[in-house]
């Protein structure tokens, strides 16, 4: 299926038949995803993020008939397999006055920990890495939002199991802002080496795309 056709159909579904569940705070769909390095293509074509008032609200929705018949079933007509899921408490480190400005580009880092780290050590390293990502001279001018989520538990059985231990999301003000940050000395000399210290590059994935706020 053509990536652009898939993105258009998925966005249409999310807009016309959005999640209808108690406790949903925000829903964002990111489409048109590609790896930062074109030679390292992402295995995913889209990402759907949801934020909930309580973890029980999310759990209740996933086990509901509404999830199975009103949300999952229509989307499975577009998907090659069950969607993957990462569940956890988000750690928001930065949010500008407008977290999703017009022309924004989102980077999604699906991270697998190096085997030598315990889950608590990985969570600490991920938090440190998020702070380092904001510490560049112009980082907060380029970044509209940054948060990370560690996944201490497996996702519900209605989703496909995955290998990721966490996900980091960075919304950049524009594609130029993303390019400038990745090209900066701070990213090259501080952020990238730190990522290599706690994440397993061969089994981690990085994607970029256009975020659309649904709710």
PDB file of C-alpha atoms in Angstrom:
ATOM      1  CA  UNK A   1       0.000   0.000   0.000  1.00  0.00           C
ATOM      2  CA  UNK A   2       1.309   3.446  -0.927  1.00  0.00           C
ATOM      3  CA  UNK A   3       2.531   5.293   2.189  1.00  0.00           C
ATOM      4  CA  UNK A   4       0.703   8.527   1.344  1.00  0.00           C
ATOM      5  CA  UNK A   5      -2.534   6.686   0.555  1.00  0.00           C
ATOM      6  CA  UNK A   6      -2.250   4.805   3.844  1.00  0.00           C
ATOM      7  CA  UNK A   7      -1.612   8.030   5.770  1.00  0.00           C
ATOM      8  CA  UNK A   8      -4.637   9.742   4.214  1.00  0.00           C
ATOM      9  CA  UNK A   9      -6.939   6.821   4.986  1.00  0.00           C
ATOM     10  CA  UNK A  10      -5.676   6.472   8.563  1.00  0.00           C
ATOM     11  CA  UNK A  11      -6.094  10.188   9.252  1.00  0.00           C
ATOM     12  CA  UNK A  12      -9.595  10.089   7.807  1.00  0.00           C
ATOM     13  CA  UNK A  13     -10.474   7.217  10.150  1.00  0.00           C
ATOM     14  CA  UNK A  14      -9.026   8.988  13.177  1.00  0.00           C
ATOM     15  CA  UNK A  15     -10.954  12.163  12.372  1.00  0.00           C
ATOM     16  CA  UNK A  16     -14.300  10.571  11.508  1.00  0.00           C
ATOM     17  CA  UNK A  17     -14.224   7.702  14.022  1.00  0.00           C
ATOM     18  CA  UNK A  18     -11.926   8.873  16.833  1.00  0.00           C
ATOM     19  CA  UNK A  19     -11.416   7.164  20.155  1.00  0.00           C
ATOM     20  CA  UNK A  20     -14.505   7.709  22.287  1.00  0.00           C
ATOM     21  CA  UNK A  21     -13.566   6.774  25.834  1.00  0.00           C
ATOM     22  CA  UNK A  22     -13.654   8.307  29.287  1.00  0.00           C
ATOM     23  CA  UNK A  23     -10.361   9.731  30.486  1.00  0.00           C
ATOM     24  CA  UNK A  24      -8.771  10.393  27.087  1.00  0.00           C
ATOM     25  CA  UNK A  25      -6.783  13.641  27.345  1.00  0.00           C
ATOM     26  CA  UNK A  26      -5.065  13.861  23.958  1.00  0.00           C
ATOM     27  CA  UNK A  27      -4.662  11.852  20.775  1.00  0.00           C
ATOM     28  CA  UNK A  28      -1.997  12.550  18.132  1.00  0.00           C
ATOM     29  CA  UNK A  29      -1.365  10.714  14.866  1.00  0.00           C
ATOM     30  CA  UNK A  30       2.046  10.978  13.188  1.00  0.00           C
ATOM     31  CA  UNK A  31       2.172   9.914   9.533  1.00  0.00           C
ATOM     32  CA  UNK A  32       4.594   9.947   6.650  1.00  0.00           C
ATOM     33  CA  UNK A  33       7.286   8.469   8.835  1.00  0.00           C
ATOM     34  CA  UNK A  34      10.810   7.788   7.646  1.00  0.00           C
ATOM     35  CA  UNK A  35      14.102   7.117   9.361  1.00  0.00           C
ATOM     36  CA  UNK A  36      16.380  10.071  10.060  1.00  0.00           C
ATOM     37  CA  UNK A  37      18.943   8.197   7.963  1.00  0.00           C
ATOM     38  CA  UNK A  38      17.176   7.143   4.709  1.00  0.00           C
ATOM     39  CA  UNK A  39      19.401   4.061   4.587  1.00  0.00           C
ATOM     40  CA  UNK A  40      17.871   2.882   7.879  1.00  0.00           C
ATOM     41  CA  UNK A  41      14.205   2.678   6.959  1.00  0.00           C
ATOM     42  CA  UNK A  42      11.679   2.500   9.784  1.00  0.00           C
ATOM     43  CA  UNK A  43       9.476  -0.615   9.995  1.00  0.00           C
ATOM     44  CA  UNK A  44       6.408   1.544  10.734  1.00  0.00           C
ATOM     45  CA  UNK A  45       4.323   3.898   8.591  1.00  0.00           C
ATOM     46  CA  UNK A  46       2.429   5.700  11.357  1.00  0.00           C
ATOM     47  CA  UNK A  47       2.191   6.179  15.100  1.00  0.00           C
ATOM     48  CA  UNK A  48      -0.844   6.917  17.259  1.00  0.00           C
ATOM     49  CA  UNK A  49      -0.192   8.429  20.682  1.00  0.00           C
ATOM     50  CA  UNK A  50      -2.804   8.667  23.427  1.00  0.00           C
ATOM     51  CA  UNK A  51      -2.638  10.288  26.853  1.00  0.00           C
ATOM     52  CA  UNK A  52      -5.039   9.277  29.625  1.00  0.00           C
ATOM     53  CA  UNK A  53      -6.100  10.770  32.948  1.00  0.00           C
ATOM     54  CA  UNK A  54      -5.577   7.416  34.689  1.00  0.00           C
ATOM     55  CA  UNK A  55      -3.965   4.170  33.602  1.00  0.00           C
ATOM     56  CA  UNK A  56      -7.251   2.420  34.408  1.00  0.00           C
ATOM     57  CA  UNK A  57      -8.997   4.587  31.799  1.00  0.00           C
ATOM     58  CA  UNK A  58      -6.629   3.280  29.134  1.00  0.00           C
ATOM     59  CA  UNK A  59      -6.956  -0.295  30.402  1.00  0.00           C
ATOM     60  CA  UNK A  60     -10.760  -0.111  30.425  1.00  0.00           C
ATOM     61  CA  UNK A  61     -10.797   1.121  26.841  1.00  0.00           C
ATOM     62  CA  UNK A  62      -8.447  -1.595  25.551  1.00  0.00           C
ATOM     63  CA  UNK A  63     -10.618  -4.400  26.979  1.00  0.00           C
ATOM     64  CA  UNK A  64     -13.887  -2.818  25.831  1.00  0.00           C
ATOM     65  CA  UNK A  65     -16.090  -3.845  22.913  1.00  0.00           C
ATOM     66  CA  UNK A  66     -15.707  -0.293  21.601  1.00  0.00           C
ATOM     67  CA  UNK A  67     -11.965  -0.839  21.237  1.00  0.00           C
ATOM     68  CA  UNK A  68     -12.366  -4.152  19.426  1.00  0.00           C
ATOM     69  CA  UNK A  69     -15.256  -3.335  17.102  1.00  0.00           C
ATOM     70  CA  UNK A  70     -15.274   0.458  16.710  1.00  0.00           C
ATOM     71  CA  UNK A  71     -11.556   1.261  16.810  1.00  0.00           C
ATOM     72  CA  UNK A  72      -9.433  -1.800  15.990  1.00  0.00           C
ATOM     73  CA  UNK A  73     -11.614  -3.552  13.405  1.00  0.00           C
ATOM     74  CA  UNK A  74     -11.846  -0.622  10.933  1.00  0.00           C
ATOM     75  CA  UNK A  75      -8.116   0.058  11.229  1.00  0.00           C
ATOM     76  CA  UNK A  76      -7.137  -3.566  10.671  1.00  0.00           C
ATOM     77  CA  UNK A  77      -8.383  -3.147   7.088  1.00  0.00           C
ATOM     78  CA  UNK A  78      -5.403  -0.822   6.594  1.00  0.00           C
ATOM     79  CA  UNK A  79      -2.801  -2.674   8.668  1.00  0.00           C
ATOM     80  CA  UNK A  80      -0.506  -5.553   7.741  1.00  0.00           C
ATOM     81  CA  UNK A  81      -0.549  -6.891  11.326  1.00  0.00           C
ATOM     82  CA  UNK A  82      -1.792  -6.080  14.799  1.00  0.00           C
ATOM     83  CA  UNK A  83      -0.477  -2.693  15.939  1.00  0.00           C
ATOM     84  CA  UNK A  84       2.441  -2.609  18.356  1.00  0.00           C
ATOM     85  CA  UNK A  85       1.983  -0.758  21.638  1.00  0.00           C
ATOM     86  CA  UNK A  86       4.163   0.790  24.320  1.00  0.00           C
ATOM     87  CA  UNK A  87       2.425   1.635  27.578  1.00  0.00           C
ATOM     88  CA  UNK A  88       3.791   3.611  30.487  1.00  0.00           C
ATOM     89  CA  UNK A  89       3.707   6.867  32.407  1.00  0.00           C
ATOM     90  CA  UNK A  90       5.056   9.712  30.253  1.00  0.00           C
ATOM     91  CA  UNK A  91       7.830  11.898  31.581  1.00  0.00           C
ATOM     92  CA  UNK A  92       7.349  15.318  30.012  1.00  0.00           C
ATOM     93  CA  UNK A  93      10.570  17.314  30.138  1.00  0.00           C
ATOM     94  CA  UNK A  94       9.662  20.304  27.972  1.00  0.00           C
ATOM     95  CA  UNK A  95       6.624  21.848  26.320  1.00  0.00           C
ATOM     96  CA  UNK A  96       6.520  25.212  24.578  1.00  0.00           C
ATOM     97  CA  UNK A  97       3.436  27.421  24.612  1.00  0.00           C
ATOM     98  CA  UNK A  98       2.432  25.726  21.347  1.00  0.00           C
ATOM     99  CA  UNK A  99       3.543  22.074  21.545  1.00  0.00           C
ATOM    100  CA  UNK A 100       2.415  21.254  17.982  1.00  0.00           C
ATOM    101  CA  UNK A 101       3.075  24.374  15.874  1.00  0.00           C
ATOM    102  CA  UNK A 102       2.158  24.540  12.200  1.00  0.00           C
ATOM    103  CA  UNK A 103       4.849  22.793  10.167  1.00  0.00           C
ATOM    104  CA  UNK A 104       6.053  20.742  13.135  1.00  0.00           C
ATOM    105  CA  UNK A 105       7.997  17.532  12.612  1.00  0.00           C
ATOM    106  CA  UNK A 106       8.034  14.793  15.234  1.00  0.00           C
ATOM    107  CA  UNK A 107      10.900  12.412  15.942  1.00  0.00           C
ATOM    108  CA  UNK A 108       9.915   9.158  17.629  1.00  0.00           C
ATOM    109  CA  UNK A 109      12.706   7.048  19.126  1.00  0.00           C
ATOM    110  CA  UNK A 110      11.650   3.457  19.846  1.00  0.00           C
ATOM    111  CA  UNK A 111      14.379   2.314  22.170  1.00  0.00           C
ATOM    112  CA  UNK A 112      15.698  -1.082  23.231  1.00  0.00           C
ATOM    113  CA  UNK A 113      17.959  -1.098  26.276  1.00  0.00           C
ATOM    114  CA  UNK A 114      21.409  -2.640  26.281  1.00  0.00           C
ATOM    115  CA  UNK A 115      21.222  -6.018  28.000  1.00  0.00           C
ATOM    116  CA  UNK A 116      23.481  -5.022  30.881  1.00  0.00           C
ATOM    117  CA  UNK A 117      20.945  -2.515  32.256  1.00  0.00           C
ATOM    118  CA  UNK A 118      18.186  -3.319  34.742  1.00  0.00           C
ATOM    119  CA  UNK A 119      14.800  -1.702  34.086  1.00  0.00           C
ATOM    120  CA  UNK A 120      15.330   0.922  36.793  1.00  0.00           C
ATOM    121  CA  UNK A 121      18.792   1.738  35.438  1.00  0.00           C
ATOM    122  CA  UNK A 122      17.361   2.120  31.944  1.00  0.00           C
ATOM    123  CA  UNK A 123      14.641   4.466  33.238  1.00  0.00           C
ATOM    124  CA  UNK A 124      17.269   6.622  34.963  1.00  0.00           C
ATOM    125  CA  UNK A 125      19.431   6.694  31.829  1.00  0.00           C
ATOM    126  CA  UNK A 126      16.435   7.617  29.667  1.00  0.00           C
ATOM    127  CA  UNK A 127      15.540  10.532  31.955  1.00  0.00           C
ATOM    128  CA  UNK A 128      19.133  11.760  31.876  1.00  0.00           C
ATOM    129  CA  UNK A 129      19.179  11.507  28.101  1.00  0.00           C
ATOM    130  CA  UNK A 130      15.995  13.576  27.804  1.00  0.00           C
ATOM    131  CA  UNK A 131      17.568  16.337  29.886  1.00  0.00           C
ATOM    132  CA  UNK A 132      20.742  16.244  27.783  1.00  0.00           C
ATOM    133  CA  UNK A 133      18.683  16.555  24.603  1.00  0.00           C
ATOM    134  CA  UNK A 134      17.348  19.880  25.897  1.00  0.00           C
ATOM    135  CA  UNK A 135      20.691  21.226  27.072  1.00  0.00           C
ATOM    136  CA  UNK A 136      22.075  22.480  23.767  1.00  0.00           C
ATOM    137  CA  UNK A 137      22.489  26.209  23.226  1.00  0.00           C
ATOM    138  CA  UNK A 138      19.467  26.421  20.897  1.00  0.00           C
ATOM    139  CA  UNK A 139      17.704  23.157  21.738  1.00  0.00           C
ATOM    140  CA  UNK A 140      14.654  24.626  23.468  1.00  0.00           C
ATOM    141  CA  UNK A 141      14.252  27.173  20.657  1.00  0.00           C
ATOM    142  CA  UNK A 142      14.037  24.329  18.140  1.00  0.00           C
ATOM    143  CA  UNK A 143      12.082  21.840  20.252  1.00  0.00           C
ATOM    144  CA  UNK A 144       8.379  22.417  20.931  1.00  0.00           C
ATOM    145  CA  UNK A 145       7.841  19.331  23.091  1.00  0.00           C
ATOM    146  CA  UNK A 146       9.913  16.496  24.535  1.00  0.00           C
ATOM    147  CA  UNK A 147       8.849  13.527  26.624  1.00  0.00           C
ATOM    148  CA  UNK A 148       9.945   9.970  27.238  1.00  0.00           C
ATOM    149  CA  UNK A 149       8.069   6.877  28.371  1.00  0.00           C
ATOM    150  CA  UNK A 150       9.610   3.709  29.724  1.00  0.00           C
ATOM    151  CA  UNK A 151       7.636   0.499  29.340  1.00  0.00           C
ATOM    152  CA  UNK A 152       8.098  -1.656  32.445  1.00  0.00           C
ATOM    153  CA  UNK A 153       5.189  -3.946  31.543  1.00  0.00           C
ATOM    154  CA  UNK A 154       4.171  -5.809  28.396  1.00  0.00           C
ATOM    155  CA  UNK A 155       1.323  -4.250  26.373  1.00  0.00           C
ATOM    156  CA  UNK A 156      -2.182  -5.769  26.518  1.00  0.00           C
ATOM    157  CA  UNK A 157      -2.675  -8.959  24.507  1.00  0.00           C
ATOM    158  CA  UNK A 158      -4.849  -7.170  21.950  1.00  0.00           C
ATOM    159  CA  UNK A 159      -1.662  -5.551  20.663  1.00  0.00           C
ATOM    160  CA  UNK A 160       1.343  -7.211  19.085  1.00  0.00           C
ATOM    161  CA  UNK A 161       4.275  -7.807  21.430  1.00  0.00           C
ATOM    162  CA  UNK A 162       7.321  -5.670  20.730  1.00  0.00           C
ATOM    163  CA  UNK A 163      10.949  -5.536  21.774  1.00  0.00           C
ATOM    164  CA  UNK A 164      11.083  -1.899  22.849  1.00  0.00           C
ATOM    165  CA  UNK A 165      11.813  -0.814  26.410  1.00  0.00           C
ATOM    166  CA  UNK A 166      10.737   2.783  25.927  1.00  0.00           C
ATOM    167  CA  UNK A 167       9.806   5.547  23.531  1.00  0.00           C
ATOM    168  CA  UNK A 168      11.033   9.120  23.338  1.00  0.00           C
ATOM    169  CA  UNK A 169       9.130  11.754  21.363  1.00  0.00           C
ATOM    170  CA  UNK A 170      10.485  15.133  20.305  1.00  0.00           C
ATOM    171  CA  UNK A 171       8.366  17.653  18.408  1.00  0.00           C
ATOM    172  CA  UNK A 172      10.537  20.074  16.445  1.00  0.00           C
ATOM    173  CA  UNK A 173       9.238  23.445  15.308  1.00  0.00           C
ATOM    174  CA  UNK A 174      10.028  22.543  11.694  1.00  0.00           C
ATOM    175  CA  UNK A 175      12.022  20.196   9.491  1.00  0.00           C
ATOM    176  CA  UNK A 176      14.789  22.811   9.429  1.00  0.00           C
ATOM    177  CA  UNK A 177      14.842  22.862  13.241  1.00  0.00           C
ATOM    178  CA  UNK A 178      15.257  19.074  13.318  1.00  0.00           C
ATOM    179  CA  UNK A 179      18.058  19.197  10.759  1.00  0.00           C
ATOM    180  CA  UNK A 180      19.850  21.984  12.644  1.00  0.00           C
ATOM    181  CA  UNK A 181      19.634  20.177  15.973  1.00  0.00           C
ATOM    182  CA  UNK A 182      20.893  16.864  14.589  1.00  0.00           C
ATOM    183  CA  UNK A 183      23.772  18.716  12.890  1.00  0.00           C
ATOM    184  CA  UNK A 184      24.766  20.615  16.048  1.00  0.00           C
ATOM    185  CA  UNK A 185      27.954  19.959  17.996  1.00  0.00           C
ATOM    186  CA  UNK A 186      25.883  19.331  21.125  1.00  0.00           C
ATOM    187  CA  UNK A 187      23.960  16.521  19.438  1.00  0.00           C
ATOM    188  CA  UNK A 188      27.075  15.026  17.847  1.00  0.00           C
ATOM    189  CA  UNK A 189      29.347  15.267  20.892  1.00  0.00           C
ATOM    190  CA  UNK A 190      26.895  14.799  23.782  1.00  0.00           C
ATOM    191  CA  UNK A 191      23.453  13.466  22.832  1.00  0.00           C
ATOM    192  CA  UNK A 192      24.412  10.779  20.306  1.00  0.00           C
ATOM    193  CA  UNK A 193      27.210   9.243  22.442  1.00  0.00           C
ATOM    194  CA  UNK A 194      24.904   9.184  25.465  1.00  0.00           C
ATOM    195  CA  UNK A 195      22.230   7.308  23.503  1.00  0.00           C
ATOM    196  CA  UNK A 196      24.790   4.698  22.525  1.00  0.00           C
ATOM    197  CA  UNK A 197      25.612   4.121  26.201  1.00  0.00           C
ATOM    198  CA  UNK A 198      22.155   2.826  27.158  1.00  0.00           C
ATOM    199  CA  UNK A 199      20.355   1.838  23.938  1.00  0.00           C
ATOM    200  CA  UNK A 200      20.966  -1.046  21.566  1.00  0.00           C
ATOM    201  CA  UNK A 201      21.150   0.559  18.123  1.00  0.00           C
ATOM    202  CA  UNK A 202      20.553  -2.606  16.091  1.00  0.00           C
ATOM    203  CA  UNK A 203      17.153  -3.245  17.683  1.00  0.00           C
ATOM    204  CA  UNK A 204      16.045   0.369  18.207  1.00  0.00           C
ATOM    205  CA  UNK A 205      14.240   2.442  15.580  1.00  0.00           C
ATOM    206  CA  UNK A 206      13.966   6.164  14.881  1.00  0.00           C
ATOM    207  CA  UNK A 207      11.152   7.663  12.826  1.00  0.00           C
ATOM    208  CA  UNK A 208      10.144  11.162  11.794  1.00  0.00           C
ATOM    209  CA  UNK A 209       6.864  12.463  10.459  1.00  0.00           C
ATOM    210  CA  UNK A 210       4.076  15.005  10.558  1.00  0.00           C
ATOM    211  CA  UNK A 211       2.018  15.063  13.791  1.00  0.00           C
ATOM    212  CA  UNK A 212      -1.725  15.734  13.632  1.00  0.00           C
ATOM    213  CA  UNK A 213      -3.628  16.478  16.841  1.00  0.00           C
ATOM    214  CA  UNK A 214      -6.945  14.594  16.767  1.00  0.00           C
ATOM    215  CA  UNK A 215      -8.246  15.370  20.253  1.00  0.00           C
TER     216      UNK A 215
END
